[in-house]
GROMACS .gro file of C-alpha atoms in nm:
model
  247
    1ARG     CA    1   8.627   7.162  11.165
    2LEU     CA    2   8.711   7.189  10.795
    3ILE     CA    3   8.749   7.568  10.825
    4HIS     CA    4   8.980   7.531  11.126
    5LEU     CA    5   9.184   7.274  10.932
    6PHE     CA    6   9.206   7.511  10.634
    7GLU     CA    7   9.326   7.791  10.863
    8ARG     CA    8   9.598   7.578  11.021
    9ARG     CA    9   9.728   7.463  10.683
   10THR     CA   10   9.724   7.797  10.505
   11MET     CA   11   9.774   8.062  10.772
   12ALA     CA   12   9.988   7.907  11.047
   13ASP     CA   13  10.301   8.104  10.951
   14LEU     CA   14  10.107   8.427  10.914
   15SER     CA   15   9.937   8.386  11.252
   16ARG     CA   16  10.276   8.404  11.423
   17ILE     CA   17  10.306   8.760  11.292
   18HIS     CA   18   9.942   8.869  11.314
   19LYS     CA   19   9.673   8.650  11.469
   20ILE     CA   20   9.420   8.587  11.195
   21SER     CA   21   9.115   8.363  11.188
   22PHE     CA   22   8.766   8.340  11.044
   23PHE     CA   23   8.652   8.321  11.408
   24GLU     CA   24   8.841   8.624  11.547
   25ALA     CA   25   8.777   8.999  11.539
   26GLU     CA   26   8.959   9.189  11.264
   27GLU     CA   27   8.999   9.539  11.128
   28ASP     CA   28   8.684   9.697  10.984
   29VAL     CA   29   8.854   9.760  10.651
   30TYR     CA   30   8.805   9.391  10.568
   31LEU     CA   31   8.428   9.452  10.567
   32LEU     CA   32   8.486   9.649  10.248
   33PHE     CA   33   8.594   9.327  10.074
   34HIS     CA   34   8.220   9.260  10.035
   35ILE     CA   35   8.181   9.561   9.804
   36PHE     CA   36   8.528   9.523   9.646
   37SER     CA   37   8.638   9.857   9.790
   38SER     CA   38   8.907   9.759  10.041
   39ALA     CA   39   9.269   9.859   9.993
   40LEU     CA   40   9.372   9.523  10.140
   41LEU     CA   41   9.239   9.344   9.833
   42VAL     CA   42   9.596   9.401   9.717
   43PHE     CA   43   9.692   9.089   9.917
   44VAL     CA   44   9.466   8.881   9.692
   45PHE     CA   45   9.490   9.074   9.365
   46PRO     CA   46   9.843   9.214   9.303
   47PHE     CA   47   9.734   9.527   9.115
   48VAL     CA   48   9.876   9.801   9.333
   49GLU     CA   49   9.801  10.092   9.099
   50ASP     CA   50   9.440   9.987   9.044
   51LEU     CA   51   9.378   9.951   9.418
   52TRP     CA   52   9.580  10.256   9.530
   53PRO     CA   53   9.273  10.489   9.543
   54TYR     CA   54   9.131  10.273   9.822
   55PHE     CA   55   9.439  10.340  10.033
   56TYR     CA   56   9.364  10.712  10.000
   57PRO     CA   57   8.989  10.762   9.942
   58ASP     CA   58   8.998  11.126  10.062
   59GLY     CA   59   9.224  11.229   9.776
   60GLU     CA   60   9.179  10.966   9.505
   61LEU     CA   61   8.807  10.878   9.493
   62SER     CA   62   8.513  11.082   9.368
   63LYS     CA   63   8.256  11.210   9.618
   64ARG     CA   64   8.004  10.966   9.475
   65GLU     CA   65   8.237  10.671   9.533
   66GLN     CA   66   8.328  10.794   9.883
   67LYS     CA   67   7.959  10.815   9.976
   68ARG     CA   68   7.889  10.467   9.837
   69ILE     CA   69   8.164  10.317  10.055
   70MET     CA   70   8.073  10.514  10.366
   71ARG     CA   71   7.702  10.428  10.336
   72PHE     CA   72   7.794  10.061  10.346
   73TYR     CA   73   8.043  10.103  10.631
   74LYS     CA   74   7.802  10.313  10.838
   75ALA     CA   75   7.534  10.045  10.798
   76CYS     CA   76   7.784   9.783  10.923
   77VAL     CA   77   7.865   9.996  11.229
   78GLN     CA   78   7.494  10.052  11.298
   79ARG     CA   79   7.428   9.678  11.294
   80HIS     CA   80   7.721   9.615  11.527
   81LEU     CA   81   7.601   9.881  11.772
   82TYR     CA   82   7.245   9.747  11.760
   83GLU     CA   83   7.375   9.408  11.873
   84PHE     CA   84   7.659   9.503  12.109
   85GLY     CA   85   7.655   9.878  12.166
   86GLN     CA   86   7.411   9.942  12.449
   87GLY     CA   87   7.577  10.212  12.661
   88ARG     CA   88   7.909  10.163  12.482
   89ARG     CA   89   8.137  10.361  12.254
   90PHE     CA   90   8.249  10.204  11.925
   91LEU     CA   91   8.630  10.169  11.903
   92SER     CA   92   8.783  10.088  11.565
   93LYS     CA   93   9.152  10.027  11.500
   94ASN     CA   94   9.230  10.057  11.128
   95PRO     CA   95   9.567  10.178  10.995
   96VAL     CA   96   9.417  10.201  10.645
   97PHE     CA   97   9.167  10.457  10.773
   98SER     CA   98   9.463  10.698  10.784
   99GLY     CA   99   9.376  10.783  10.424
  100MET     CA  100   9.006  10.849  10.483
  101ILE     CA  101   8.989  11.094  10.773
  102GLU     CA  102   8.764  11.336  10.582
  103CYS     CA  103   8.527  11.054  10.485
  104LEU     CA  104   8.501  10.938  10.846
  105ASN     CA  105   8.460  11.292  10.978
  106GLU     CA  106   8.173  11.362  10.738
  107THR     CA  107   8.000  11.029  10.805
  108PHE     CA  108   8.043  11.036  11.183
  109PRO     CA  109   8.045  11.406  11.288
  110ASP     CA  110   8.129  11.326  11.653
  111VAL     CA  111   8.418  11.090  11.570
  112GLN     CA  112   8.736  11.119  11.779
  113PHE     CA  113   9.075  11.015  11.638
  114VAL     CA  114   9.375  10.861  11.812
  115CYS     CA  115   9.680  10.869  11.584
  116MET     CA  116   9.946  10.617  11.689
  117VAL     CA  117  10.296  10.696  11.563
  118ARG     CA  118  10.586  10.450  11.564
  119SER     CA  119  10.939  10.511  11.437
  120PRO     CA  120  10.973  10.471  11.057
  121LEU     CA  121  11.288  10.266  11.127
  122GLU     CA  122  11.062  10.003  11.282
  123VAL     CA  123  10.757  10.050  11.062
  124ALA     CA  124  10.932  10.013  10.722
  125PRO     CA  125  11.053   9.652  10.769
  126SER     CA  126  10.743   9.561  10.973
  127VAL     CA  127  10.508   9.668  10.694
  128MET     CA  128  10.715   9.482  10.434
  129SER     CA  129  10.729   9.167  10.644
  130LEU     CA  130  10.355   9.169  10.710
  131TYR     CA  131  10.257   9.251  10.351
  132GLN     CA  132  10.493   8.987  10.216
  133SER     CA  133  10.350   8.727  10.452
  134TYR     CA  134   9.991   8.812  10.359
  135SER     CA  135  10.068   8.808   9.989
  136THR     CA  136  10.236   8.467   9.993
  137VAL     CA  137   9.919   8.310  10.139
  138PHE     CA  138   9.729   8.393   9.819
  139LEU     CA  139   9.990   8.468   9.553
  140SER     CA  140  10.293   8.297   9.404
  141THR     CA  141  10.634   8.443   9.489
  142VAL     CA  142  10.679   8.780   9.322
  143ASP     CA  143  10.955   9.038   9.289
  144PRO     CA  144  10.955   9.232   9.620
  145ALA     CA  145  11.070   9.559   9.454
  146PRO     CA  146  10.719   9.685   9.357
  147LEU     CA  147  10.594   9.590   9.704
  148ARG     CA  148  10.876   9.793   9.861
  149GLN     CA  149  10.796  10.092   9.639
  150ALA     CA  150  10.428  10.070   9.735
  151ALA     CA  151  10.515  10.040  10.106
  152CYS     CA  152  10.733  10.355  10.090
  153ARG     CA  153  10.459  10.545   9.909
  154LEU     CA  154  10.202  10.432  10.164
  155MET     CA  155  10.423  10.522  10.462
  156ALA     CA  156  10.488  10.870  10.324
  157LEU     CA  157  10.111  10.926  10.300
  158TYR     CA  158  10.007  10.764  10.628
  159TYR     CA  159  10.266  10.947  10.839
  160ARG     CA  160  10.197  11.295  10.702
  161TYR     CA  161   9.832  11.304  10.597
  162PRO     CA  162   9.675  11.226  10.939
  163LEU     CA  163   9.900  11.478  11.116
  164GLU     CA  164   9.799  11.742  10.864
  165LYS     CA  165   9.423  11.671  10.888
  166LEU     CA  166   9.399  11.618  11.263
  167GLN     CA  167   9.561  11.949  11.355
  168ALA     CA  168   9.253  12.121  11.209
  169LEU     CA  169   9.028  11.947  11.465
  170PRO     CA  170   8.983  12.070  11.825
  171PRO     CA  171   9.199  11.899  12.093
  172GLN     CA  172   8.903  11.710  12.242
  173ARG     CA  173   8.854  11.528  11.911
  174GLN     CA  174   9.208  11.416  11.831
  175MET     CA  175   9.527  11.301  12.001
  176VAL     CA  176   9.863  11.195  11.860
  177ILE     CA  177  10.050  10.937  12.068
  178SER     CA  178  10.403  10.817  11.997
  179TYR     CA  179  10.479  10.451  12.055
  180PRO     CA  180  10.776  10.510  12.291
  181VAL     CA  181  10.558  10.733  12.512
  182LEU     CA  182  10.285  10.468  12.521
  183MET     CA  183  10.531  10.192  12.611
  184ALA     CA  184  10.710  10.402  12.874
  185ASP     CA  185  10.388  10.464  13.069
  186LEU     CA  186  10.082  10.294  12.922
  187LYS     CA  187   9.856  10.374  13.219
  188ALA     CA  188   9.930  10.747  13.230
  189THR     CA  189   9.901  10.779  12.851
  190VAL     CA  190   9.557  10.617  12.839
  191GLU     CA  191   9.442  10.822  13.138
  192ASP     CA  192   9.551  11.141  12.954
  193LEU     CA  193   9.354  11.027  12.651
  194TYR     CA  194   9.040  10.964  12.857
  195ARG     CA  195   9.061  11.308  13.018
  196ARG     CA  196   9.112  11.478  12.685
  197PHE     CA  197   8.819  11.298  12.522
  198GLY     CA  198   8.590  11.347  12.822
  199LEU     CA  199   8.549  10.973  12.885
  200GLU     CA  200   8.469  10.813  13.220
  201LEU     CA  201   8.756  10.616  13.372
  202THR     CA  202   8.590  10.355  13.595
  203PRO     CA  203   8.775  10.190  13.888
  204ALA     CA  204   8.749   9.852  13.710
  205TYR     CA  205   8.915   9.993  13.398
  206GLN     CA  206   9.185  10.167  13.602
  207GLN     CA  207   9.272   9.829  13.754
  208LEU     CA  208   9.276   9.669  13.409
  209LEU     CA  209   9.512   9.943  13.290
  210GLN     CA  210   9.742   9.874  13.583
  211ASP     CA  211   9.752   9.503  13.495
  212GLU     CA  212   9.805   9.565  13.124
  213ALA     CA  213  10.083   9.816  13.192
  214ALA     CA  214  10.270   9.548  13.388
  215LYS     CA  215  10.217   9.297  13.104
  216SER     CA  216  10.340   9.541  12.840
  217LEU     CA  217  10.680   9.570  13.012
  218ARG     CA  218  10.727   9.193  12.972
  219TYR     CA  219  10.604   9.176  12.612
  220LYS     CA  220  10.837   9.024  12.352
  221SER     CA  221  10.733   9.014  11.987
  222ASN     CA  222  10.770   8.694  11.783
  223HIS     CA  223  10.795   8.902  11.467
  224PHE     CA  224  11.160   8.944  11.365
  225TYR     CA  225  11.280   9.153  11.071
  226SER     CA  226  11.549   9.401  10.970
  227LEU     CA  227  11.576   9.701  10.738
  228GLU     CA  228  11.842   9.531  10.529
  229GLN     CA  229  11.645   9.217  10.445
  230PHE     CA  230  11.389   9.432  10.261
  231GLY     CA  231  11.637   9.658  10.083
  232PHE     CA  232  11.615   9.958  10.317
  233THR     CA  233  11.901  10.143  10.481
  234ARG     CA  234  11.893  10.341  10.805
  235GLU     CA  235  12.030  10.646  10.629
  236GLN     CA  236  11.758  10.633  10.361
  237ILE     CA  237  11.477  10.613  10.619
  238LEU     CA  238  11.626  10.894  10.829
  239GLN     CA  239  11.649  11.113  10.520
  240ASP     CA  240  11.305  11.029  10.375
  241PHE     CA  241  11.127  11.088  10.707
  242ARG     CA  242  11.340  11.368  10.850
  243ASP     CA  243  11.031  11.582  10.920
  244ILE     CA  244  10.861  11.298  11.108
  245PHE     CA  245  11.166  11.234  11.325
  246GLU     CA  246  11.197  11.606  11.399
  247ARG     CA  247  10.830  11.629  11.496
   0.00000   0.00000   0.00000
């Protein structure tokens, strides 16, 4: 009861943007808090430069450090599969894993990647809003300029690096899906993904897809933000990510 009370008092505002709880599932990258190797420690300790290598382990960490992190993560996945994985495939949604595709590919040789791509015009203010909300739970109010600079640096990496790395993998191990395509026809997009990855599409899951597709058309986000409130301009984003828009 005390933990629930603590959550309500400290994270009520944040939960309207991203549901968060000690009793809910979360992204795997938070497991790495336990070995102080998670990029998202930046929400608790505002040292962006010191923590930057954990946003991009493939390019910024030594092989020894990469292997230390991946040994721990693999052991976590093994434990999860031992408990819940009988006859199942492990699905992990982690935006921060965009910077560790090589690490994942070496640790899990049969891994398959789904790269979700949303317009930078929507992502830039969304990232800022989310990061600002997370930071204010733990930290006093700070100048948003360094946070904006870090967000731009991170976006530049996470848009381009996965596209570059995934094109070297065979089609049956990677798929890039744009957000507008997913929203326009969720059912057909997921069915295409299943065919490409050689996964079985059961009748029960096909019905679930049908139901979720109908729900997605009615979805309205409670997360409101604009480019301007975080110091971005439309022209700047269009220029900085011209290659992404063209692709």
